[in-house]
Amino acid sequence: MIGDPRVLRAGLQSALQLLFPPQCISCGDPTVSDFGLCGVCWRQTPFITGLVCDRCGTPLPGEEEGRAEYCDDCLTVARPWERGRSALLYRDNARKLVLALKHGDRLDLARPAGGWLHRAARPLLRDGMLIAPVPLHWTRLVRRRFNQSALLSKALAREAGLDHCPDLLLRTRRTQSQDGRDRDGRFANVAGAIRVHPRRRDRMVGRHLLLVDDVMTSGATLAGAAEACIAAGAASVSVVTLARVAKDA
């Protein structure tokens, strides 16, 4: 007689947990559940909470009062997107996790990161919204073998139950690294480098779009991507990143 599949699955899961107990995704110490952080690593991971800039997600002093607030940068720099959020500050253990995903082939980190992104992006989500990643140039994609932003956007779309288009955007010019450039240099470096894939444009026209990237510093790359989407007919663009470089970080 065949047993209840639910009981069999529960038994198999318990057996696997005995053989392979859950470990912290950062340090490897025991945890209560899979794909989580231990207490020490959690405290060393700066999740963004409380009042934030409604356009870029950087933390702000004060308490939420039910109205949009903006940081100094977003009051002085024109942003082509409407709203933005970030899950983490790019420092301490958050920086370690981002670099492990981006350069350490830790693709398993995309799963918990999807949950963190979903929590951060909740105020931005709308019914029928399309989620898409910031693209890599094909030469970098061949060398790295994956686009970390596409892994994050896929995980977020799964968590949110929204459509995902991993190749909505193309980076048509291989830009130089943004490291060491000032704000003007960053914007000039990516100017005109991103456009909408001509075969994916119909999926985006007239829809609200959420762009996903791993880290936001000046916002230059996200601005280039957002401008391309607006020019191609998106109803609106919002952005979310796994981590945000903040001045006080």
PDB file of C-alpha atoms in Angstrom:
ATOM      1  CA  MET A   1       0.000   0.000   0.000  1.00  0.00           C
ATOM      2  CA  ILE A   2       1.370   3.357  -0.999  1.00  0.00           C
ATOM      3  CA  GLY A   3       1.560   5.888   1.851  1.00  0.00           C
ATOM      4  CA  ASP A   4       0.395   9.475   1.888  1.00  0.00           C
ATOM      5  CA  PRO A   5       2.761  11.488  -0.384  1.00  0.00           C
ATOM      6  CA  ARG A   6       2.736  14.381   2.077  1.00  0.00           C
ATOM      7  CA  VAL A   7       3.909  12.130   4.884  1.00  0.00           C
ATOM      8  CA  LEU A   8       6.587  10.634   2.647  1.00  0.00           C
ATOM      9  CA  ARG A   9       7.841  14.083   1.639  1.00  0.00           C
ATOM     10  CA  ALA A  10       7.941  15.216   5.272  1.00  0.00           C
ATOM     11  CA  GLY A  11       9.871  12.110   6.235  1.00  0.00           C
ATOM     12  CA  LEU A  12      12.343  12.589   3.402  1.00  0.00           C
ATOM     13  CA  GLN A  13      12.835  16.229   4.367  1.00  0.00           C
ATOM     14  CA  SER A  14      13.495  15.289   7.997  1.00  0.00           C
ATOM     15  CA  ALA A  15      16.001  12.660   6.919  1.00  0.00           C
ATOM     16  CA  LEU A  16      17.811  15.127   4.677  1.00  0.00           C
ATOM     17  CA  GLN A  17      17.979  17.675   7.505  1.00  0.00           C
ATOM     18  CA  LEU A  18      19.579  15.058   9.741  1.00  0.00           C
ATOM     19  CA  LEU A  19      22.151  14.246   7.064  1.00  0.00           C
ATOM     20  CA  PHE A  20      22.630  17.842   5.883  1.00  0.00           C
ATOM     21  CA  PRO A  21      21.631  20.245   8.679  1.00  0.00           C
ATOM     22  CA  PRO A  22      20.880  23.862   7.667  1.00  0.00           C
ATOM     23  CA  GLN A  23      23.925  26.124   7.565  1.00  0.00           C
ATOM     24  CA  CYS A  24      24.382  29.877   7.534  1.00  0.00           C
ATOM     25  CA  ILE A  25      24.760  31.121   3.972  1.00  0.00           C
ATOM     26  CA  SER A  26      27.545  33.427   5.119  1.00  0.00           C
ATOM     27  CA  CYS A  27      29.740  31.563   7.610  1.00  0.00           C
ATOM     28  CA  GLY A  28      28.481  27.984   7.510  1.00  0.00           C
ATOM     29  CA  ASP A  29      27.464  27.764  11.179  1.00  0.00           C
ATOM     30  CA  PRO A  30      24.237  25.890  12.051  1.00  0.00           C
ATOM     31  CA  THR A  31      20.945  27.710  11.477  1.00  0.00           C
ATOM     32  CA  VAL A  32      17.291  26.978  12.124  1.00  0.00           C
ATOM     33  CA  SER A  33      16.319  26.861   8.441  1.00  0.00           C
ATOM     34  CA  ASP A  34      17.907  26.527   5.019  1.00  0.00           C
ATOM     35  CA  PHE A  35      19.123  29.611   3.141  1.00  0.00           C
ATOM     36  CA  GLY A  36      19.287  31.752   6.259  1.00  0.00           C
ATOM     37  CA  LEU A  37      21.800  33.660   8.354  1.00  0.00           C
ATOM     38  CA  CYS A  38      23.004  32.707  11.813  1.00  0.00           C
ATOM     39  CA  GLY A  39      22.440  35.191  14.631  1.00  0.00           C
ATOM     40  CA  VAL A  40      25.948  36.628  14.435  1.00  0.00           C
ATOM     41  CA  CYS A  41      25.892  37.130  10.654  1.00  0.00           C
ATOM     42  CA  TRP A  42      22.378  38.565  10.803  1.00  0.00           C
ATOM     43  CA  ARG A  43      23.544  41.247  13.226  1.00  0.00           C
ATOM     44  CA  GLN A  44      26.497  42.003  10.949  1.00  0.00           C
ATOM     45  CA  THR A  45      24.255  42.368   7.868  1.00  0.00           C
ATOM     46  CA  PRO A  46      22.865  45.931   7.622  1.00  0.00           C
ATOM     47  CA  PHE A  47      19.300  45.487   6.399  1.00  0.00           C
ATOM     48  CA  ILE A  48      17.617  48.767   5.509  1.00  0.00           C
ATOM     49  CA  THR A  49      14.560  49.488   7.642  1.00  0.00           C
ATOM     50  CA  GLY A  50      12.579  52.518   8.756  1.00  0.00           C
ATOM     51  CA  LEU A  51      12.367  55.795   6.865  1.00  0.00           C
ATOM     52  CA  VAL A  52      14.053  55.754   3.450  1.00  0.00           C
ATOM     53  CA  CYS A  53      14.339  57.969   0.411  1.00  0.00           C
ATOM     54  CA  ASP A  54      11.365  57.112  -1.794  1.00  0.00           C
ATOM     55  CA  ARG A  55      13.453  57.447  -4.939  1.00  0.00           C
ATOM     56  CA  CYS A  56      16.655  55.510  -4.160  1.00  0.00           C
ATOM     57  CA  GLY A  57      16.027  53.653  -0.898  1.00  0.00           C
ATOM     58  CA  THR A  58      18.851  55.144   1.150  1.00  0.00           C
ATOM     59  CA  PRO A  59      18.049  55.399   4.896  1.00  0.00           C
ATOM     60  CA  LEU A  60      16.915  58.769   6.230  1.00  0.00           C
ATOM     61  CA  PRO A  61      16.803  60.129   9.786  1.00  0.00           C
ATOM     62  CA  GLY A  62      13.419  60.463  11.447  1.00  0.00           C
ATOM     63  CA  GLU A  63      10.187  58.499  11.529  1.00  0.00           C
ATOM     64  CA  GLU A  64       7.797  57.564   8.756  1.00  0.00           C
ATOM     65  CA  GLU A  65       4.860  59.975   8.588  1.00  0.00           C
ATOM     66  CA  GLY A  66       2.994  58.578   5.608  1.00  0.00           C
ATOM     67  CA  ARG A  67       4.509  60.850   2.956  1.00  0.00           C
ATOM     68  CA  ALA A  68       7.377  60.466   0.517  1.00  0.00           C
ATOM     69  CA  GLU A  69      10.750  61.769   1.686  1.00  0.00           C
ATOM     70  CA  TYR A  70      13.881  62.250  -0.414  1.00  0.00           C
ATOM     71  CA  CYS A  71      17.616  62.268   0.243  1.00  0.00           C
ATOM     72  CA  ASP A  72      19.845  65.203  -0.735  1.00  0.00           C
ATOM     73  CA  ASP A  73      21.098  63.394  -3.843  1.00  0.00           C
ATOM     74  CA  CYS A  74      17.599  62.726  -5.157  1.00  0.00           C
ATOM     75  CA  LEU A  75      16.619  66.346  -4.517  1.00  0.00           C
ATOM     76  CA  THR A  76      19.497  67.573  -6.671  1.00  0.00           C
ATOM     77  CA  VAL A  77      19.988  64.806  -9.271  1.00  0.00           C
ATOM     78  CA  ALA A  78      17.192  64.123 -11.755  1.00  0.00           C
ATOM     79  CA  ARG A  79      16.128  60.470 -11.606  1.00  0.00           C
ATOM     80  CA  PRO A  80      14.302  59.068 -14.636  1.00  0.00           C
ATOM     81  CA  TRP A  81      12.540  56.456 -12.486  1.00  0.00           C
ATOM     82  CA  GLU A  82       9.619  57.086 -10.126  1.00  0.00           C
ATOM     83  CA  ARG A  83      10.452  55.151  -6.945  1.00  0.00           C
ATOM     84  CA  GLY A  84      13.293  52.998  -5.621  1.00  0.00           C
ATOM     85  CA  ARG A  85      14.277  50.725  -2.770  1.00  0.00           C
ATOM     86  CA  SER A  86      17.297  48.700  -1.583  1.00  0.00           C
ATOM     87  CA  ALA A  87      17.412  45.739   0.757  1.00  0.00           C
ATOM     88  CA  LEU A  88      20.858  46.264   2.309  1.00  0.00           C
ATOM     89  CA  LEU A  89      23.531  48.847   2.908  1.00  0.00           C
ATOM     90  CA  TYR A  90      26.654  47.945   0.953  1.00  0.00           C
ATOM     91  CA  ARG A  91      28.981  47.386   3.883  1.00  0.00           C
ATOM     92  CA  ASP A  92      30.052  44.739   6.421  1.00  0.00           C
ATOM     93  CA  ASN A  93      28.489  41.323   5.775  1.00  0.00           C
ATOM     94  CA  ALA A  94      26.188  42.682   3.057  1.00  0.00           C
ATOM     95  CA  ARG A  95      29.201  43.643   0.956  1.00  0.00           C
ATOM     96  CA  LYS A  96      30.669  40.181   1.528  1.00  0.00           C
ATOM     97  CA  LEU A  97      27.469  38.508   0.332  1.00  0.00           C
ATOM     98  CA  VAL A  98      27.132  40.714  -2.756  1.00  0.00           C
ATOM     99  CA  LEU A  99      30.724  40.056  -3.799  1.00  0.00           C
ATOM    100  CA  ALA A 100      30.295  36.323  -3.162  1.00  0.00           C
ATOM    101  CA  LEU A 101      27.316  36.276  -5.536  1.00  0.00           C
ATOM    102  CA  LYS A 102      28.956  38.481  -8.143  1.00  0.00           C
ATOM    103  CA  HIS A 103      32.485  37.098  -8.207  1.00  0.00           C
ATOM    104  CA  GLY A 104      32.464  33.954  -6.061  1.00  0.00           C
ATOM    105  CA  ASP A 105      29.952  31.844  -8.022  1.00  0.00           C
ATOM    106  CA  ARG A 106      27.656  31.704  -4.972  1.00  0.00           C
ATOM    107  CA  LEU A 107      24.524  31.370  -7.087  1.00  0.00           C
ATOM    108  CA  ASP A 108      22.707  29.875  -4.092  1.00  0.00           C
ATOM    109  CA  LEU A 109      22.633  33.358  -2.548  1.00  0.00           C
ATOM    110  CA  ALA A 110      20.068  34.501  -5.125  1.00  0.00           C
ATOM    111  CA  ARG A 111      17.334  32.547  -3.347  1.00  0.00           C
ATOM    112  CA  PRO A 112      17.496  34.308   0.040  1.00  0.00           C
ATOM    113  CA  ALA A 113      18.308  37.591  -1.711  1.00  0.00           C
ATOM    114  CA  GLY A 114      15.035  37.263  -3.604  1.00  0.00           C
ATOM    115  CA  GLY A 115      13.181  37.263  -0.309  1.00  0.00           C
ATOM    116  CA  TRP A 116      15.095  40.313   0.935  1.00  0.00           C
ATOM    117  CA  LEU A 117      14.383  42.140  -2.323  1.00  0.00           C
ATOM    118  CA  HIS A 118      10.712  41.257  -2.106  1.00  0.00           C
ATOM    119  CA  ARG A 119      10.452  42.715   1.374  1.00  0.00           C
ATOM    120  CA  ALA A 120      12.190  45.924   0.270  1.00  0.00           C
ATOM    121  CA  ALA A 121      10.215  46.254  -2.978  1.00  0.00           C
ATOM    122  CA  ARG A 122       6.712  45.705  -1.560  1.00  0.00           C
ATOM    123  CA  PRO A 123       5.811  49.436  -1.637  1.00  0.00           C
ATOM    124  CA  LEU A 124       6.707  49.536  -5.340  1.00  0.00           C
ATOM    125  CA  LEU A 125       4.876  46.450  -6.586  1.00  0.00           C
ATOM    126  CA  ARG A 126       1.759  46.738  -8.755  1.00  0.00           C
ATOM    127  CA  ASP A 127      -0.528  44.204 -10.383  1.00  0.00           C
ATOM    128  CA  GLY A 128       0.728  43.302 -13.832  1.00  0.00           C
ATOM    129  CA  MET A 129       4.175  44.781 -13.223  1.00  0.00           C
ATOM    130  CA  LEU A 130       7.036  43.419 -15.328  1.00  0.00           C
ATOM    131  CA  ILE A 131      10.370  42.700 -13.630  1.00  0.00           C
ATOM    132  CA  ALA A 132      13.640  42.875 -15.570  1.00  0.00           C
ATOM    133  CA  PRO A 133      17.365  43.034 -14.736  1.00  0.00           C
ATOM    134  CA  VAL A 134      20.010  45.560 -15.665  1.00  0.00           C
ATOM    135  CA  PRO A 135      21.963  43.839 -18.471  1.00  0.00           C
ATOM    136  CA  LEU A 136      25.595  42.866 -18.858  1.00  0.00           C
ATOM    137  CA  HIS A 137      27.464  43.321 -22.116  1.00  0.00           C
ATOM    138  CA  TRP A 138      27.691  39.972 -23.903  1.00  0.00           C
ATOM    139  CA  THR A 139      31.480  39.818 -23.522  1.00  0.00           C
ATOM    140  CA  ARG A 140      31.184  40.126 -19.731  1.00  0.00           C
ATOM    141  CA  LEU A 141      28.349  37.608 -19.713  1.00  0.00           C
ATOM    142  CA  VAL A 142      30.498  35.067 -21.540  1.00  0.00           C
ATOM    143  CA  ARG A 143      33.369  35.599 -19.117  1.00  0.00           C
ATOM    144  CA  ARG A 144      31.228  35.535 -15.951  1.00  0.00           C
ATOM    145  CA  ARG A 145      28.752  32.913 -17.297  1.00  0.00           C
ATOM    146  CA  PHE A 146      25.769  34.570 -15.590  1.00  0.00           C
ATOM    147  CA  ASN A 147      24.238  37.956 -14.927  1.00  0.00           C
ATOM    148  CA  GLN A 148      23.883  38.345 -11.168  1.00  0.00           C
ATOM    149  CA  SER A 149      21.158  40.950 -11.644  1.00  0.00           C
ATOM    150  CA  ALA A 150      19.150  38.473 -13.724  1.00  0.00           C
ATOM    151  CA  LEU A 151      19.450  35.864 -10.963  1.00  0.00           C
ATOM    152  CA  LEU A 152      18.155  38.426  -8.474  1.00  0.00           C
ATOM    153  CA  SER A 153      15.302  39.601 -10.706  1.00  0.00           C
ATOM    154  CA  LYS A 154      14.215  36.006 -11.346  1.00  0.00           C
ATOM    155  CA  ALA A 155      14.171  35.263  -7.619  1.00  0.00           C
ATOM    156  CA  LEU A 156      12.230  38.449  -6.906  1.00  0.00           C
ATOM    157  CA  ALA A 157       9.678  37.740  -9.648  1.00  0.00           C
ATOM    158  CA  ARG A 158       9.120  34.264  -8.201  1.00  0.00           C
ATOM    159  CA  GLU A 159       8.594  35.692  -4.716  1.00  0.00           C
ATOM    160  CA  ALA A 160       6.238  38.404  -5.976  1.00  0.00           C
ATOM    161  CA  GLY A 161       4.346  36.256  -8.477  1.00  0.00           C
ATOM    162  CA  LEU A 162       5.040  38.723 -11.303  1.00  0.00           C
ATOM    163  CA  ASP A 163       6.212  38.367 -14.913  1.00  0.00           C
ATOM    164  CA  HIS A 164       9.952  38.284 -15.531  1.00  0.00           C
ATOM    165  CA  CYS A 165      11.797  39.212 -18.723  1.00  0.00           C
ATOM    166  CA  PRO A 166      15.524  38.477 -18.261  1.00  0.00           C
ATOM    167  CA  ASP A 167      16.555  39.801 -21.680  1.00  0.00           C
ATOM    168  CA  LEU A 168      14.343  42.888 -21.903  1.00  0.00           C
ATOM    169  CA  LEU A 169      17.413  45.128 -22.076  1.00  0.00           C
ATOM    170  CA  LEU A 170      20.637  44.955 -24.054  1.00  0.00           C
ATOM    171  CA  ARG A 171      23.946  46.596 -23.229  1.00  0.00           C
ATOM    172  CA  THR A 172      25.089  47.506 -26.708  1.00  0.00           C
ATOM    173  CA  ARG A 173      28.433  48.977 -25.733  1.00  0.00           C
ATOM    174  CA  ARG A 174      30.991  47.488 -23.358  1.00  0.00           C
ATOM    175  CA  THR A 175      31.466  50.190 -20.772  1.00  0.00           C
ATOM    176  CA  GLN A 176      34.547  50.546 -18.609  1.00  0.00           C
ATOM    177  CA  SER A 177      34.418  49.852 -14.885  1.00  0.00           C
ATOM    178  CA  GLN A 178      32.643  52.488 -12.811  1.00  0.00           C
ATOM    179  CA  ASP A 179      35.168  52.089  -9.983  1.00  0.00           C
ATOM    180  CA  GLY A 180      37.127  55.251  -9.261  1.00  0.00           C
ATOM    181  CA  ARG A 181      34.891  57.536 -11.347  1.00  0.00           C
ATOM    182  CA  ASP A 182      33.093  60.551  -9.945  1.00  0.00           C
ATOM    183  CA  ARG A 183      29.364  60.986 -10.496  1.00  0.00           C
ATOM    184  CA  ASP A 184      29.700  62.830 -13.801  1.00  0.00           C
ATOM    185  CA  GLY A 185      32.181  60.232 -15.029  1.00  0.00           C
ATOM    186  CA  ARG A 186      29.830  57.390 -14.119  1.00  0.00           C
ATOM    187  CA  PHE A 187      26.923  58.925 -16.023  1.00  0.00           C
ATOM    188  CA  ALA A 188      29.096  59.689 -19.054  1.00  0.00           C
ATOM    189  CA  ASN A 189      30.487  56.149 -19.024  1.00  0.00           C
ATOM    190  CA  VAL A 190      27.077  54.491 -19.445  1.00  0.00           C
ATOM    191  CA  ALA A 191      25.381  57.137 -21.623  1.00  0.00           C
ATOM    192  CA  GLY A 192      23.646  55.460 -24.552  1.00  0.00           C
ATOM    193  CA  ALA A 193      24.954  52.005 -23.654  1.00  0.00           C
ATOM    194  CA  ILE A 194      21.606  50.351 -22.848  1.00  0.00           C
ATOM    195  CA  ARG A 195      18.542  49.864 -25.038  1.00  0.00           C
ATOM    196  CA  VAL A 196      15.401  47.741 -25.104  1.00  0.00           C
ATOM    197  CA  HIS A 197      15.624  44.443 -26.982  1.00  0.00           C
ATOM    198  CA  PRO A 198      13.596  45.017 -30.180  1.00  0.00           C
ATOM    199  CA  ARG A 199      11.954  41.582 -29.845  1.00  0.00           C
ATOM    200  CA  ARG A 200      10.933  42.210 -26.226  1.00  0.00           C
ATOM    201  CA  ARG A 201       9.553  45.735 -26.551  1.00  0.00           C
ATOM    202  CA  ASP A 202       5.953  44.519 -26.967  1.00  0.00           C
ATOM    203  CA  ARG A 203       6.131  42.868 -23.535  1.00  0.00           C
ATOM    204  CA  MET A 204       6.924  46.204 -21.926  1.00  0.00           C
ATOM    205  CA  VAL A 205       4.906  48.859 -23.767  1.00  0.00           C
ATOM    206  CA  GLY A 206       2.271  50.421 -21.527  1.00  0.00           C
ATOM    207  CA  ARG A 207       3.294  48.392 -18.461  1.00  0.00           C
ATOM    208  CA  HIS A 208       4.778  49.362 -15.128  1.00  0.00           C
ATOM    209  CA  LEU A 209       8.353  48.101 -14.952  1.00  0.00           C
ATOM    210  CA  LEU A 210      10.601  47.212 -12.033  1.00  0.00           C
ATOM    211  CA  LEU A 211      14.341  47.179 -12.808  1.00  0.00           C
ATOM    212  CA  VAL A 212      16.659  45.091 -10.626  1.00  0.00           C
ATOM    213  CA  ASP A 213      20.404  45.489 -10.048  1.00  0.00           C
ATOM    214  CA  ASP A 214      22.851  44.218  -7.457  1.00  0.00           C
ATOM    215  CA  VAL A 215      24.309  47.513  -6.171  1.00  0.00           C
ATOM    216  CA  MET A 216      23.415  51.175  -6.582  1.00  0.00           C
ATOM    217  CA  THR A 217      26.126  53.799  -6.118  1.00  0.00           C
ATOM    218  CA  SER A 218      25.440  56.941  -8.155  1.00  0.00           C
ATOM    219  CA  GLY A 219      22.455  55.472  -9.974  1.00  0.00           C
ATOM    220  CA  ALA A 220      24.023  56.071 -13.395  1.00  0.00           C
ATOM    221  CA  THR A 221      23.483  52.542 -14.736  1.00  0.00           C
ATOM    222  CA  LEU A 222      19.908  52.381 -13.481  1.00  0.00           C
ATOM    223  CA  ALA A 223      19.267  55.810 -14.994  1.00  0.00           C
ATOM    224  CA  GLY A 224      20.497  54.650 -18.399  1.00  0.00           C
ATOM    225  CA  ALA A 225      18.310  51.561 -18.217  1.00  0.00           C
ATOM    226  CA  ALA A 226      15.256  53.506 -17.036  1.00  0.00           C
ATOM    227  CA  GLU A 227      15.642  56.122 -19.778  1.00  0.00           C
ATOM    228  CA  ALA A 228      15.770  53.386 -22.413  1.00  0.00           C
ATOM    229  CA  CYS A 229      12.580  51.808 -21.066  1.00  0.00           C
ATOM    230  CA  ILE A 230      10.686  55.096 -20.896  1.00  0.00           C
ATOM    231  CA  ALA A 231      11.740  55.993 -24.435  1.00  0.00           C
ATOM    232  CA  ALA A 232      10.504  52.580 -25.614  1.00  0.00           C
ATOM    233  CA  GLY A 233       7.052  53.021 -24.093  1.00  0.00           C
ATOM    234  CA  ALA A 234       7.027  51.814 -20.483  1.00  0.00           C
ATOM    235  CA  ALA A 235       4.169  53.306 -18.440  1.00  0.00           C
ATOM    236  CA  SER A 236       6.505  53.874 -15.495  1.00  0.00           C
ATOM    237  CA  VAL A 237       9.801  52.590 -14.113  1.00  0.00           C
ATOM    238  CA  SER A 238      10.768  51.824 -10.524  1.00  0.00           C
ATOM    239  CA  VAL A 239      14.044  50.313  -9.329  1.00  0.00           C
ATOM    240  CA  VAL A 240      15.219  47.984  -6.583  1.00  0.00           C
ATOM    241  CA  THR A 241      18.737  46.866  -5.714  1.00  0.00           C
ATOM    242  CA  LEU A 242      20.091  44.275  -3.350  1.00  0.00           C
ATOM    243  CA  ALA A 243      22.461  46.844  -1.809  1.00  0.00           C
ATOM    244  CA  ARG A 244      22.858  50.600  -1.702  1.00  0.00           C
ATOM    245  CA  VAL A 245      26.086  52.527  -1.254  1.00  0.00           C
ATOM    246  CA  ALA A 246      25.235  55.323   1.189  1.00  0.00           C
ATOM    247  CA  LYS A 247      27.392  58.272   2.183  1.00  0.00           C
ATOM    248  CA  ASP A 248      27.404  57.243   5.822  1.00  0.00           C
ATOM    249  CA  ALA A 249      28.013  53.568   5.022  1.00  0.00           C
TER     250      ALA A 249
END
